[in-house]
Short mmCIF file of C-alpha atoms in Angstrom, two decimals:
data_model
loop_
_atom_site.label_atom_id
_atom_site.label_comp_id
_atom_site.label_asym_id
_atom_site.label_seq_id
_atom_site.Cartn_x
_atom_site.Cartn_y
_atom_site.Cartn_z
CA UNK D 17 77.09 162.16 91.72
CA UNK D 18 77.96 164.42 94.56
CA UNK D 19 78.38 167.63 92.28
CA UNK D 20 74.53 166.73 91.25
CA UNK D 21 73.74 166.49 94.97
CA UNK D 22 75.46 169.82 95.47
CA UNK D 23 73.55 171.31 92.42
CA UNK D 24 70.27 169.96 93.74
CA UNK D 25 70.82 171.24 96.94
CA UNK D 26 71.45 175.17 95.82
CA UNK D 27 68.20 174.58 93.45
CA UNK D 28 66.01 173.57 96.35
CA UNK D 29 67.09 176.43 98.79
CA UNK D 30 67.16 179.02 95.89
CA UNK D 31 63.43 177.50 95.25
CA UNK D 32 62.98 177.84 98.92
CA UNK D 33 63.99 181.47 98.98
CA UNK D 34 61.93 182.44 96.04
CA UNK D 35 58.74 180.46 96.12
CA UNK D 36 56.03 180.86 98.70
CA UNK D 37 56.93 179.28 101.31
CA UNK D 38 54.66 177.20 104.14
CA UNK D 39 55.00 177.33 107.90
CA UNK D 40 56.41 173.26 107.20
CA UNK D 41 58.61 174.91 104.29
CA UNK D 42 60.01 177.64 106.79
CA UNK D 43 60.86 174.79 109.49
CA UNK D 44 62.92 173.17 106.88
CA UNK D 45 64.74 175.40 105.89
CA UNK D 46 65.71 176.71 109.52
CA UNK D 47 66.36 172.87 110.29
CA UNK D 48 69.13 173.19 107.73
CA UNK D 49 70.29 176.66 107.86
CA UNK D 50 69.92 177.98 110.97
CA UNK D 51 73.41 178.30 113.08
CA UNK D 52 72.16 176.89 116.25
CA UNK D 53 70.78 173.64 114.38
CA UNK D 54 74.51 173.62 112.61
CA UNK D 55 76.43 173.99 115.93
CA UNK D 56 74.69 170.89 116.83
CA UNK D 57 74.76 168.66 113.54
CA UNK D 58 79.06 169.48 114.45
CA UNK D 59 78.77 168.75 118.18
CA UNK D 60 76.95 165.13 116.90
CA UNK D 61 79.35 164.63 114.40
CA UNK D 62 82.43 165.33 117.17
CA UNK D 63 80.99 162.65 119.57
CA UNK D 64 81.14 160.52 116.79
CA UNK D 65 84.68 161.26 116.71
CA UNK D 66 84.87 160.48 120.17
CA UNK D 67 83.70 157.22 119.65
CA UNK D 68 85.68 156.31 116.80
CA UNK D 69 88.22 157.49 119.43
CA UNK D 70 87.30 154.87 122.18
CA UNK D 71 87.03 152.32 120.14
CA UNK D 72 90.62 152.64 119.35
CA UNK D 73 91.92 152.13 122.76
CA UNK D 74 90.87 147.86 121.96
CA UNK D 75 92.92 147.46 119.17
CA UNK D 76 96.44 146.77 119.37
CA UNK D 77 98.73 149.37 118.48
CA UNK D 78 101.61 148.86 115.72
CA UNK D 79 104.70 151.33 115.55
CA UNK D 80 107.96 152.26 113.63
CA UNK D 81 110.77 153.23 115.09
CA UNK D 82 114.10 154.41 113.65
CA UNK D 83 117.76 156.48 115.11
CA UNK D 84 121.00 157.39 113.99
CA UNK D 85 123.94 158.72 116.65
CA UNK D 86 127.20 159.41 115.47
CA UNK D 87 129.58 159.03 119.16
CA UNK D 88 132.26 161.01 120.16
CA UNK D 89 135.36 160.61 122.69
CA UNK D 90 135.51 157.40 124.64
CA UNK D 91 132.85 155.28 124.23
CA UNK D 92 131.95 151.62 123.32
CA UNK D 93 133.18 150.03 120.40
CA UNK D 94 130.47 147.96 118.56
CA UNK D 95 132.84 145.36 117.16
CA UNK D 96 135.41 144.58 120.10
CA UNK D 97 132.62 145.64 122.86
CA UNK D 98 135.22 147.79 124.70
CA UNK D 99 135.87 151.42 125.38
CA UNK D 100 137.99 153.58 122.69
CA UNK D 101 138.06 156.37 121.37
CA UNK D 102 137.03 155.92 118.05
CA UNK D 103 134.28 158.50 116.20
CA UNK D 104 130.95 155.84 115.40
CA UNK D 105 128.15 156.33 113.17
CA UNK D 106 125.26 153.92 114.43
CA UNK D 107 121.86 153.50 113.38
CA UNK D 108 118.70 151.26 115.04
CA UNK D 109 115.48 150.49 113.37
CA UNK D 110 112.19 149.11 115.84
CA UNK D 111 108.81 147.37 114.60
CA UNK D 112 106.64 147.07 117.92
CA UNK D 113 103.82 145.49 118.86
CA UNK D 114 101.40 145.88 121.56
CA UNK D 115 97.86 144.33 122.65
CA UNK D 116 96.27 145.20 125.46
CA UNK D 117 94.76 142.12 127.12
CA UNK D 118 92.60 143.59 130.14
CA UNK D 119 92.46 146.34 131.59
CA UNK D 120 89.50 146.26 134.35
CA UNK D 121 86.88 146.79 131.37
CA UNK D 122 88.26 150.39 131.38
CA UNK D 123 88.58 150.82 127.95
CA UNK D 124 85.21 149.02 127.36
CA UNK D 125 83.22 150.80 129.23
CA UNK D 126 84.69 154.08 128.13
CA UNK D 127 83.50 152.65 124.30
CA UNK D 128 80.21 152.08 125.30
CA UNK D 129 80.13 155.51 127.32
CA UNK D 130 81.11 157.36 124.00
CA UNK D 131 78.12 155.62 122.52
CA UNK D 132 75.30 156.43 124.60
CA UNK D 133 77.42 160.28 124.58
CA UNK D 134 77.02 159.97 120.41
CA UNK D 135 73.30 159.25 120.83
CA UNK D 136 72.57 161.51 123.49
CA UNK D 137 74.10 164.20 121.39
CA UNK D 138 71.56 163.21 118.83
CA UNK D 139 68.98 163.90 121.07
CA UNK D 140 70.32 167.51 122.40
CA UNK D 141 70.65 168.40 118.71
CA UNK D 142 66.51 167.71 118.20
CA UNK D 143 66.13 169.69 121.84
CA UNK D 144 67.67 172.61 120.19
CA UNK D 145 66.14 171.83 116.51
CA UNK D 146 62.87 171.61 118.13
CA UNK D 147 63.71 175.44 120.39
CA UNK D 148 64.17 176.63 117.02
CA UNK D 149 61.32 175.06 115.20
CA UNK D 150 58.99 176.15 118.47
CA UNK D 151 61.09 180.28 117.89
CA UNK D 152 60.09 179.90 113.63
CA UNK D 153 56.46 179.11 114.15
CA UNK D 154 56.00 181.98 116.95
CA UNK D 155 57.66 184.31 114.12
CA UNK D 156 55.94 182.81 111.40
CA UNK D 157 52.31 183.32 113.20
CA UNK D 158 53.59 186.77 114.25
CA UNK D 159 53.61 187.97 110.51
CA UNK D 160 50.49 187.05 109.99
CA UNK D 161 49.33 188.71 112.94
CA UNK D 162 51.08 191.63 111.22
CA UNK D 163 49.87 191.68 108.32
CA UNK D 164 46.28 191.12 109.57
CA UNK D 165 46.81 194.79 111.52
CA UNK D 166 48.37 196.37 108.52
CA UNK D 167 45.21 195.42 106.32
CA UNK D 168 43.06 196.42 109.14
CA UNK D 169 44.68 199.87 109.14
CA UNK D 170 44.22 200.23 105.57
CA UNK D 171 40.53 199.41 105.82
CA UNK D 172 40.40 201.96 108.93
CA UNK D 173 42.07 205.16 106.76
CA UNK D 174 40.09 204.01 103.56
CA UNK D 175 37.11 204.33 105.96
CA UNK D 176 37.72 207.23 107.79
CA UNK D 177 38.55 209.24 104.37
CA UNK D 178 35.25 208.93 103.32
CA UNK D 179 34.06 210.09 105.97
CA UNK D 180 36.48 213.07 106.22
CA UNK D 181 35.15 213.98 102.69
CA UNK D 182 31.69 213.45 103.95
CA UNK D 183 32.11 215.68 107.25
CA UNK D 184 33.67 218.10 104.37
CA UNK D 185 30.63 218.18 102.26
CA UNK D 186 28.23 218.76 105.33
CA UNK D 187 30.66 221.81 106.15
CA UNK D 188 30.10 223.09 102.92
CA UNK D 189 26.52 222.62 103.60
CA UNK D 190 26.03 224.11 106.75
CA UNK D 191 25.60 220.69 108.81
CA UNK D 192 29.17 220.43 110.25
CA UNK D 193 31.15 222.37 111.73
CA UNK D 194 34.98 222.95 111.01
CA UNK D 195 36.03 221.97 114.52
CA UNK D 196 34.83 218.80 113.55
CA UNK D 197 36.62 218.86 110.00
CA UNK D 198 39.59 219.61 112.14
CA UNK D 199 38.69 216.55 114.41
CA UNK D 200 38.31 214.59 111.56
CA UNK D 201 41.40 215.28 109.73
CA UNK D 202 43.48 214.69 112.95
CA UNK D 203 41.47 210.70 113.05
CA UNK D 204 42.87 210.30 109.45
CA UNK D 205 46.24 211.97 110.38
CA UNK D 206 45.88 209.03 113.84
CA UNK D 207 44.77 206.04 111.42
CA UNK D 208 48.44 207.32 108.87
CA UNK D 209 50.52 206.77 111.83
CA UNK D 210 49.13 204.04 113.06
CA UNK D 211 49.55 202.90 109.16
CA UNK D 212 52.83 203.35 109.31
CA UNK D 213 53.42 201.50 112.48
CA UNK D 214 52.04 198.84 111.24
CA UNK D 215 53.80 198.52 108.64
CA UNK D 216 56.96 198.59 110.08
CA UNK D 217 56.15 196.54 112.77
CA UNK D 218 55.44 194.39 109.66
CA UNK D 219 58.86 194.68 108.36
CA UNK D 220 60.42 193.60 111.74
CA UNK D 221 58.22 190.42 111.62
CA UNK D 222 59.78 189.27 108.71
CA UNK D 223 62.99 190.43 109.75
CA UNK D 224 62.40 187.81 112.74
CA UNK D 225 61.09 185.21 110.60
CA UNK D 226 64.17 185.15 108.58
CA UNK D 227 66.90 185.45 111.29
CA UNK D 228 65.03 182.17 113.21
CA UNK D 229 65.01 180.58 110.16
CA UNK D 230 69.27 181.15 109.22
CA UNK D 231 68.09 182.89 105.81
CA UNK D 232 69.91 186.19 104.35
CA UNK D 233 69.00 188.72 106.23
CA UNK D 234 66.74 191.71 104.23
CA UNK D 235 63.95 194.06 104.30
CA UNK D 236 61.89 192.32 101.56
CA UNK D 237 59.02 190.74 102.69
CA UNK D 238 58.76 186.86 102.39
CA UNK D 239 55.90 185.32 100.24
CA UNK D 240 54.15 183.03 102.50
CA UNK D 241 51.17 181.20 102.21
CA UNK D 242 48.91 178.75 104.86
CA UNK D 243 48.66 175.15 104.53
CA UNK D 244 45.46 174.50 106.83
CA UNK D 245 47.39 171.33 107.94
CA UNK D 246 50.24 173.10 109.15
CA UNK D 247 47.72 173.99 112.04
CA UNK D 248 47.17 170.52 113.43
CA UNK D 249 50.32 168.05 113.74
CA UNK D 250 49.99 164.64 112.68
CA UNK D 251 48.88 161.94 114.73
CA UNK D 252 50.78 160.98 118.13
CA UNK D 253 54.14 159.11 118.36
CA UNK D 254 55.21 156.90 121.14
CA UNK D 255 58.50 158.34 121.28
CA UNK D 256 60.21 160.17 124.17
CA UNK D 257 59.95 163.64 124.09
CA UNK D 258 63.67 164.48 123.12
CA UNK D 259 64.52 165.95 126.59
CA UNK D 260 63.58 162.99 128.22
CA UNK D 261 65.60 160.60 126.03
CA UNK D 262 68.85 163.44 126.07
CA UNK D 263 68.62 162.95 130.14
CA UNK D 264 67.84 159.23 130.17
CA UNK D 265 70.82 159.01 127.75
CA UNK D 266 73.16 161.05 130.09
CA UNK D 267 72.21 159.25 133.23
CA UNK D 268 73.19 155.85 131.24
CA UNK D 269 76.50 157.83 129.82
CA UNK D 270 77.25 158.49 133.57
CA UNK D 271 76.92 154.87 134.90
CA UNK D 272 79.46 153.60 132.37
CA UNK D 273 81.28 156.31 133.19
CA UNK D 274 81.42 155.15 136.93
CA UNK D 275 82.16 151.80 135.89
CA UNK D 276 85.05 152.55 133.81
CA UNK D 277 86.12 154.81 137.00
CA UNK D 278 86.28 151.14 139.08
CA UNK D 279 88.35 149.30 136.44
CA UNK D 280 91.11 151.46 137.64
CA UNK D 281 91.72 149.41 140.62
CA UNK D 282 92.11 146.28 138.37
CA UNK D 283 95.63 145.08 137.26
CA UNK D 284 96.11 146.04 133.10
CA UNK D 285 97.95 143.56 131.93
CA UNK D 286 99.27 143.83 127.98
CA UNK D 287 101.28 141.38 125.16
CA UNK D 288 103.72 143.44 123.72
CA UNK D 289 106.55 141.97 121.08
CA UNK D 290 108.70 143.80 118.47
CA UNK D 291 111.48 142.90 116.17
CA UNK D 292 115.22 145.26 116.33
CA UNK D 293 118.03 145.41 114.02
CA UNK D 294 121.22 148.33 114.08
CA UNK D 295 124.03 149.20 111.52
CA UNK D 296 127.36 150.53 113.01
CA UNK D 297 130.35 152.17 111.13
CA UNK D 298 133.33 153.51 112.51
CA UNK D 299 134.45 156.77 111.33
CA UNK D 300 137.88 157.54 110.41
CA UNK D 301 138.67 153.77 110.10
CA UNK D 302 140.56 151.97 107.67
CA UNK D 303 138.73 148.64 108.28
CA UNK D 304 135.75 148.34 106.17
CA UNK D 305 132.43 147.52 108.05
CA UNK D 306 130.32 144.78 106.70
CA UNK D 307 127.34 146.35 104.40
CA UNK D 308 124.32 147.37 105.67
CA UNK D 309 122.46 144.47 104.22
CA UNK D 310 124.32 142.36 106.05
CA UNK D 311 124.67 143.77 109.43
CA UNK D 312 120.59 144.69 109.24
CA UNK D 313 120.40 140.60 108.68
CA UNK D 314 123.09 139.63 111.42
CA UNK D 315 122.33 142.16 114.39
CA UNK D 316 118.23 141.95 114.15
CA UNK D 317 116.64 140.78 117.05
CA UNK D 318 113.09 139.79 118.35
CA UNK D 319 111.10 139.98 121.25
CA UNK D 320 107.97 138.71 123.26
CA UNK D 321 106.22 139.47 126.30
CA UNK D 322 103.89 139.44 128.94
CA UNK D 323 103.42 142.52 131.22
CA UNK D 324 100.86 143.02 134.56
CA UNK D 325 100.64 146.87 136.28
CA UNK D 326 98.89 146.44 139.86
CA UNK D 327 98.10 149.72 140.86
CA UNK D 328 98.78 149.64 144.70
CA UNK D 329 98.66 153.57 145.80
CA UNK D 330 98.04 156.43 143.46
CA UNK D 331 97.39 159.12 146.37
CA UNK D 332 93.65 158.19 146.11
CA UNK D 333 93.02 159.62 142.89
CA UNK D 334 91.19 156.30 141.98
CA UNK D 335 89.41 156.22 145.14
CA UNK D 336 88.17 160.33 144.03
CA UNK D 337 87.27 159.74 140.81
CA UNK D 338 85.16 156.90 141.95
CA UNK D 339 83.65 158.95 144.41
CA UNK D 340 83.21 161.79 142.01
CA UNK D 341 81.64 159.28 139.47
CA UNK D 342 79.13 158.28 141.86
CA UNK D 343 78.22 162.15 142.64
CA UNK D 344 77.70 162.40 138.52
CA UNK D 345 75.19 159.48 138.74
CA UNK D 346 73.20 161.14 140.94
CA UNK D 347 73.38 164.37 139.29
CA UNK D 348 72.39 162.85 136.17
CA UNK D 349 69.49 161.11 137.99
CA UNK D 350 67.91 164.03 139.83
CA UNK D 351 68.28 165.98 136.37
CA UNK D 352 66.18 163.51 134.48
CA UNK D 353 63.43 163.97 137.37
CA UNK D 354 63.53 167.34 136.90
CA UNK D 355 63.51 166.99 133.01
CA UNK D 356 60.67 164.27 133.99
CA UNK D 357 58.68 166.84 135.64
CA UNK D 358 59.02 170.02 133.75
CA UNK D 359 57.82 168.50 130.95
CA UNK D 360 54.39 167.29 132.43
CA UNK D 361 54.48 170.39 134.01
CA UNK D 362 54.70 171.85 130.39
CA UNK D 363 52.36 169.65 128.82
CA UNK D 364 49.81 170.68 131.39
CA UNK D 365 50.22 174.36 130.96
CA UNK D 366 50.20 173.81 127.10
CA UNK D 367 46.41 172.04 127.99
CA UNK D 368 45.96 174.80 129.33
CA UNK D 369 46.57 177.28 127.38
CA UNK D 370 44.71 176.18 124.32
CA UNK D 371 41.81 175.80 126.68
CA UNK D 372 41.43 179.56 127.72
CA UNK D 373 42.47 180.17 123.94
CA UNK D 374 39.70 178.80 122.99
CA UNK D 375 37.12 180.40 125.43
CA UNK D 376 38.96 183.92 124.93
CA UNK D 377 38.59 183.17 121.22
CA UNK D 378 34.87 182.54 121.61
CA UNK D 379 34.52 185.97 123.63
CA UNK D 380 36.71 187.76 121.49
CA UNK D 381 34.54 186.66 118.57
CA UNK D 382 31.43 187.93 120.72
CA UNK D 383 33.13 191.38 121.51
CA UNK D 384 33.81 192.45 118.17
CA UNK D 385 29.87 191.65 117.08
CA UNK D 386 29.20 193.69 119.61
CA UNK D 387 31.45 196.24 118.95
CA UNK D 388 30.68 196.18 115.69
CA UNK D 389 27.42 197.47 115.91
CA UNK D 390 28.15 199.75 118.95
CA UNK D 391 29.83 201.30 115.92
CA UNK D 392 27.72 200.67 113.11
CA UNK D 393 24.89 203.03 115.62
CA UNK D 394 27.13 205.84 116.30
CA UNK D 395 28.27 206.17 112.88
CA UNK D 396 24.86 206.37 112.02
CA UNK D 397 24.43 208.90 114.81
CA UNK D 398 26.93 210.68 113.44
CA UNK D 399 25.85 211.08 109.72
CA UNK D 400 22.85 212.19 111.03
CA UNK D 401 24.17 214.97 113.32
CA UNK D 402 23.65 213.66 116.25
CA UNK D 403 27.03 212.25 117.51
CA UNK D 404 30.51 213.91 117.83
CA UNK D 405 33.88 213.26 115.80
CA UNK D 406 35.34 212.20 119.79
CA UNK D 407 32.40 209.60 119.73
CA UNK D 408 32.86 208.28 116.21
CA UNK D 409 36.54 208.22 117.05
CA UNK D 410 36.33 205.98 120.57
CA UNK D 411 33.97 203.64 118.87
CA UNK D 412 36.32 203.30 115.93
CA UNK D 413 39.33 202.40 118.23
CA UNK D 414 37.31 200.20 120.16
CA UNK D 415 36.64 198.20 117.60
CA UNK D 416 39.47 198.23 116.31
CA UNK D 417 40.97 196.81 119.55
CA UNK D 418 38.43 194.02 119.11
CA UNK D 419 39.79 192.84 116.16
CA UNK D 420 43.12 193.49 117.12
CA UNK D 421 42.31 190.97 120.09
CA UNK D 422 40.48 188.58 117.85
CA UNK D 423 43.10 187.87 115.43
CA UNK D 424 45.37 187.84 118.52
CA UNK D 425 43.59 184.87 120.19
CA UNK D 426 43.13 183.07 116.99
CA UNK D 427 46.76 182.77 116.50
CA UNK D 428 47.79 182.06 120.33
CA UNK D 429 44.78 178.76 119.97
CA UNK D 430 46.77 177.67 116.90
CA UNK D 431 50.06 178.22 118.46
CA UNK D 432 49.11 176.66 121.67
CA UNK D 433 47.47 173.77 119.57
CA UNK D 434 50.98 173.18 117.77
CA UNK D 435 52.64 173.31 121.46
CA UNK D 436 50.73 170.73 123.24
CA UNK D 437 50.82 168.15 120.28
CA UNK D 438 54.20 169.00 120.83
CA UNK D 439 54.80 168.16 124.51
CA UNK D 440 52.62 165.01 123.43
CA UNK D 441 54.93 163.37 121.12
CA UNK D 442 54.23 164.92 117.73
CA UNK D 443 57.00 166.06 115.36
CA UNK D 444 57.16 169.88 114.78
CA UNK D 445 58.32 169.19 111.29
CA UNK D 446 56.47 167.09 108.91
CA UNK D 447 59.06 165.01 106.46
#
C-alpha cells in the first residue's frame, strides 16, 4: 500500500511538471515542494516530538541495572563480613521503580505548553505556506505580464516591417527619402532589441515561477494556462488569519510556561521502589561458593518508598525565572497587538489597493483608446507624406507604453483582489 502511495505520488508531480499547469496547480505544488514549506512541515513535526517528550515526564520511569567488581588487597569479605585479604569477584543486579507523585503541576503544565507550542507551529508553518503561496502568484501573474509584452513586441516588429518595406517602396518611387529608410530601419533594429528583451525578461519569469514553486530549476518555459476562478477566492471563512492564531497561540504557550515556572517553589514529592539481588565468589579459594541460582534467590532484596524535596534557597534562580516568565507574557502579549494591528493595517491597504487598481485600470483602458488613434492619425499622416519617421516612432512607443500600463494594472487589480480576500479569511489554495 505505501509503495502504491509512493508510485502515485511521483505520477502526480511528473503530471504536474508536464501538463499545463493552473495558478491553483502551481500553489500545490510549491505547498509540497518548496524548501521553506518543508523546513516547516519538520519544525511541526519536531514540536510534536517535543510533546511526545513532555508527556513523558508523567509516567513513571522503569530501569535495569547491573555490575560486576572483582576486589583487590584488604577488603570485606562477603561471607564472614570482615576485612581480608582475599581477591572477590562480585556482581549486583537492580530493577527500579519510580513515580512521580507531584511536582507543583510542573510537569503538567510543561505538557500542555508543548501542546499549544505543537499547534502554534502549525500555524507558523501556514504563515510561511501562505508567504510562499502570496511569492508564486506574484511570479505566476508576472509571466503573464511577460508574455503579454513579448507578443506585443512581436506585433510591434511585424508592424513596423511593413512599414519599413512600405517607406522602401516610396523611396524607390520618389516619395521618401533615404534618411527616412535609415530612420526606419533603426525603429525595426529598436522594436529587435526590445524583442529580445522581452524575451528574456520572459525567461527570467519562469525562472522565478519555478524557484517559488521548489520545481527543477531550467530554462524551458512552463505550459500554463488560466482558470478564470483562480482570480476570485472562494467565499469567506471565519477563521483567524494564521498570524493571529500563531501569536494568540504563543501568548497561551507563554502563560503555561509561567505557570510551570511557579511550580518550582512547590515540594516534588515521588514513590520510588526497586528489587536487588548480588552473587559473590572468592577468587583463589578452595571453598566452593553456593551457585548463582541460589545466591541470586538468597541475597535479593526489595524496597519501598516515599520521598519529599522542599526547595528552600536555590540562589533565586526560581524567583528569576519567574520573573523572566512574566517578562515573556508580556512580550507575547504586546506581539499579538502588533500582529493584531498590522494585519488590519494590511487588510486596509489591500482595500486599497484594488480600489485605485481599479480606477487606474479604467484610465489605463481610456489612455490606450486614445492613444490608439493618436496613432492610427499619424500613421495615416505618415503614408501620406505628411508626418516624419521621429513622429511615427513617438506615437508608436507611446502606445506601446499604454498597453504596457494596461496589462500592468490588470494584473496588479487581480493580484490585489487575491490579497485582500486574503487578509479577509480566504484560503490562497483551493483543495
Amino acid at each position: 500500500m505505501k509503495r502504491k502511495l509512493i508510485i502515485s505520488l511521483i505520477s502526480l508531480t511528473s503530471f504536474c511538471a508536464s501538463a499545463a499547469m493552473t495558478l491553483n496547480d502551481c500553489l500545490i505544488y510549491a505547498r509540497d515542494h518548496a524548501h521553506t514549506n518543508l523546513l516547516q512541515m519538520l519544525s511541526t513535526e519536531k514540536a510534536k516530538a517535543d510533546q511526545r517528550i513532555s508527556a513523558s515526564s508523567l509516567m513513571p520511569s522503569l530501569s535495569l541495572s547491573g555490575s560486576g567488581n572483582i576486589s583487590f588487597g584488604r577488603n570485606i569479605d562477603p561471607e564472614t563480613n570482615t576485612y581480608d585479604n582475599k581477591q572477590t569477584l562480585s556482581t549486583g543486579y537492580g530493577l527500579y521503580l519510580s513515580i512521580p507523585l507531584f511536582d507543583g503541576l510542573v510537569s503538567v503544565n510543561s505538557l500542555k505548553a508543548s501542546q499549544v507550542a505543537r499547534l502554534r507551529s502549525v500555524q507558523a508553518a501556514q504563515v510561511e505556506q501562505d508567504l510562499i503561496s502570496l511569492e508564486v502568484i506574484k511570479a505566476f501573474y508576472n509571466v503573464d505580464y511577460c508574455k503579454a509584452m513579448v507578443g506585443q513586441m512581436q506585433i510591434q516588429l511585424q508592424r513596423d516591417s511593413t512599414d519599413l518595406c512600405a517607406t522602401m517602396r516610396g523611396e524607390e518611387l520618389g516619395v521618401k527619402s533615404g534618411a527616412d529608410v535609415a530612420e526606419m530601419k533603426a525603429v525595426v533594429a529598436t522594436d529587435r532589441y526590445e524583442l529580445s528583451n522581452q524575451r528574456n525578461l520572459l525567461a527570467k519569469a519562469y525562472l522565478q515561477l519555478r524557484g517559488a514553486m521548489g520545481m527543477e530549476l531550467s530554462e524551458e518555459p512552463l505550459e500554463l494556462e488560466h482558470d478564470p476562478s483562480d482570480e476570485f477566492l472562494p467565499g469567506l471563512s471565519d477563521s483567524k488569519h494564521p498570524r493571529i492564531a500563531e501569536a494568540e497561540l504563543a501568548l497561551k504557550e507563554s502563560e503555561y510556561n509561567l505557570r510551570a515556572e511557579k511550580g518550582g517553589f512547590f515540594p516534588k514529592i515521588s514513590l520510588t521502589g526497586g528489587v536487588t539481588s548480588s552473587y559473590y565468589k572468592l577468587m583463589g579459594s578452595n571453598l566452593s561458593a553456593p551457585g548463582f541460582g541460589k545466591q541470586f534467590k538468597d541475597n535479593i532484596g526489595e524496597y519501598i518508598a516515599l520521598s519529599i524535596s522542599i526547595p528552600l534557597f536555590d540562589g533565586l534562580a526560581n524567583v528569576n525565572r519567574v520573573k523572566r516568565a512574566k517578562i515573556e507574557v508580556e512580550e507575547s502579549r504586546t506581539r499579538l497587538d502588533r500582529t493584531i494591528y498590522e494585519i488590519e493595517r494590511a487588510t486596509t491597504e489591500a482595500g486599497l489597493d484594488l480600489k485605485a487598481a481599479a480606477d487606474e485600470l479604467e484610465a489605463a483602458q481610456q489612455r490606450v483608446e486614445a492613444e490608439q488613434l493618436a496613432y492610427n492619425a499619424v500613421r495615416r499622416k505618415y503614408e501620406l507624406g505628411n508626418s516624419s519617421v521621429i513622429d511615427l516612432y513617438t506615437s508608436s512607443a507611446k502606445l506601446a507604453t499604454a498597453i504596457a500600463n494596461l496589462e500592468g494594472k490588470r494584473i496588479q487589480k487581480i493580484i490585489s483582489g487575491i490579497t485582500l480576500s486574503y487578509y479577509l479569511g480566504a484560503k490562497l489554495i483551493k483543495e
